[in-house]
């Protein structure tokens, strides 16, 4: 269980550090993405971007598996 917690922590750190890069390529501003400003902090909930990235990664994995 400690491995899963460590893995999730690493993923969250990577996602948090990639927020600026993700916004530069246009993700996070799609219809369905929500940006909240609470107490001087900005919280990004990228629902549509998450779906788009999931479909893209799934397609890429299926393509690689098909080519092998």
CSV table of C-alpha atoms in Angstrom, one decimal:
chain,number,residue,atom,x,y,z
A,1,UNK,CA,0.0,0.0,0.0
A,2,UNK,CA,2.9,2.4,0.7
A,3,UNK,CA,4.0,1.9,-2.9
A,4,UNK,CA,0.6,3.1,-4.2
A,5,UNK,CA,0.7,6.1,-1.9
A,6,UNK,CA,4.2,7.0,-3.1
A,7,UNK,CA,3.2,6.6,-6.7
A,8,UNK,CA,0.1,8.8,-6.3
A,9,UNK,CA,2.2,11.5,-4.6
A,10,UNK,CA,4.7,11.4,-7.5
A,11,UNK,CA,1.9,11.7,-10.0
A,12,UNK,CA,0.3,14.6,-8.2
A,13,UNK,CA,3.7,16.4,-8.1
A,14,UNK,CA,4.2,15.9,-11.8
A,15,UNK,CA,0.7,17.1,-12.6
A,16,UNK,CA,1.1,20.1,-10.4
A,17,UNK,CA,4.4,21.1,-12.0
A,18,UNK,CA,3.0,20.6,-15.5
A,19,UNK,CA,0.1,23.0,-15.0
A,20,UNK,CA,1.8,25.9,-16.7
A,21,UNK,CA,2.9,23.8,-19.7
A,22,UNK,CA,-0.6,22.4,-20.1
A,23,UNK,CA,-2.2,25.8,-20.2
A,24,UNK,CA,0.3,27.0,-22.9
A,25,UNK,CA,-0.9,24.2,-25.2
A,26,UNK,CA,-4.5,25.1,-24.6
A,27,UNK,CA,-5.7,22.4,-22.2
A,28,UNK,CA,-7.5,23.6,-19.2
A,29,UNK,CA,-9.5,26.1,-21.3
A,30,UNK,CA,-11.8,23.7,-23.0
A,31,UNK,CA,-15.5,23.9,-22.6
A,32,UNK,CA,-16.2,21.7,-19.5
A,33,UNK,CA,-13.0,22.8,-17.7
A,34,UNK,CA,-13.7,24.7,-14.5
A,35,UNK,CA,-11.5,27.3,-12.8
A,36,UNK,CA,-12.4,28.4,-9.3
A,37,UNK,CA,-10.9,31.3,-7.4
A,38,UNK,CA,-11.3,30.8,-3.6
A,39,UNK,CA,-9.5,32.9,-1.0
A,40,UNK,CA,-6.9,34.2,-3.5
A,41,UNK,CA,-6.1,30.7,-4.8
A,42,UNK,CA,-6.9,29.4,-8.2
A,43,UNK,CA,-8.2,25.8,-8.5
A,44,UNK,CA,-8.3,24.1,-11.9
A,45,UNK,CA,-10.7,21.2,-12.5
A,46,UNK,CA,-9.9,20.1,-16.0
A,47,UNK,CA,-12.8,17.7,-16.7
A,48,UNK,CA,-12.9,18.0,-20.5
A,49,UNK,CA,-9.1,18.1,-20.8
A,50,UNK,CA,-8.8,14.9,-18.7
A,51,UNK,CA,-11.3,13.1,-21.0
A,52,UNK,CA,-9.4,14.3,-24.1
A,53,UNK,CA,-6.0,13.2,-22.7
A,54,UNK,CA,-7.5,9.8,-21.6
A,55,UNK,CA,-8.9,9.1,-25.0
A,56,UNK,CA,-5.6,10.2,-26.7
A,57,UNK,CA,-3.5,8.0,-24.4
A,58,UNK,CA,-5.8,5.0,-24.8
A,59,UNK,CA,-5.7,5.4,-28.6
A,60,UNK,CA,-1.9,5.6,-28.6
A,61,UNK,CA,-1.6,2.5,-26.4
A,62,UNK,CA,-4.0,0.6,-28.7
A,63,UNK,CA,-2.1,1.7,-31.8
A,64,UNK,CA,1.3,0.6,-30.3
A,65,UNK,CA,-0.3,-2.8,-29.2
A,66,UNK,CA,-1.7,-3.2,-32.7
A,67,UNK,CA,1.6,-2.5,-34.4
A,68,UNK,CA,3.4,-5.1,-32.3
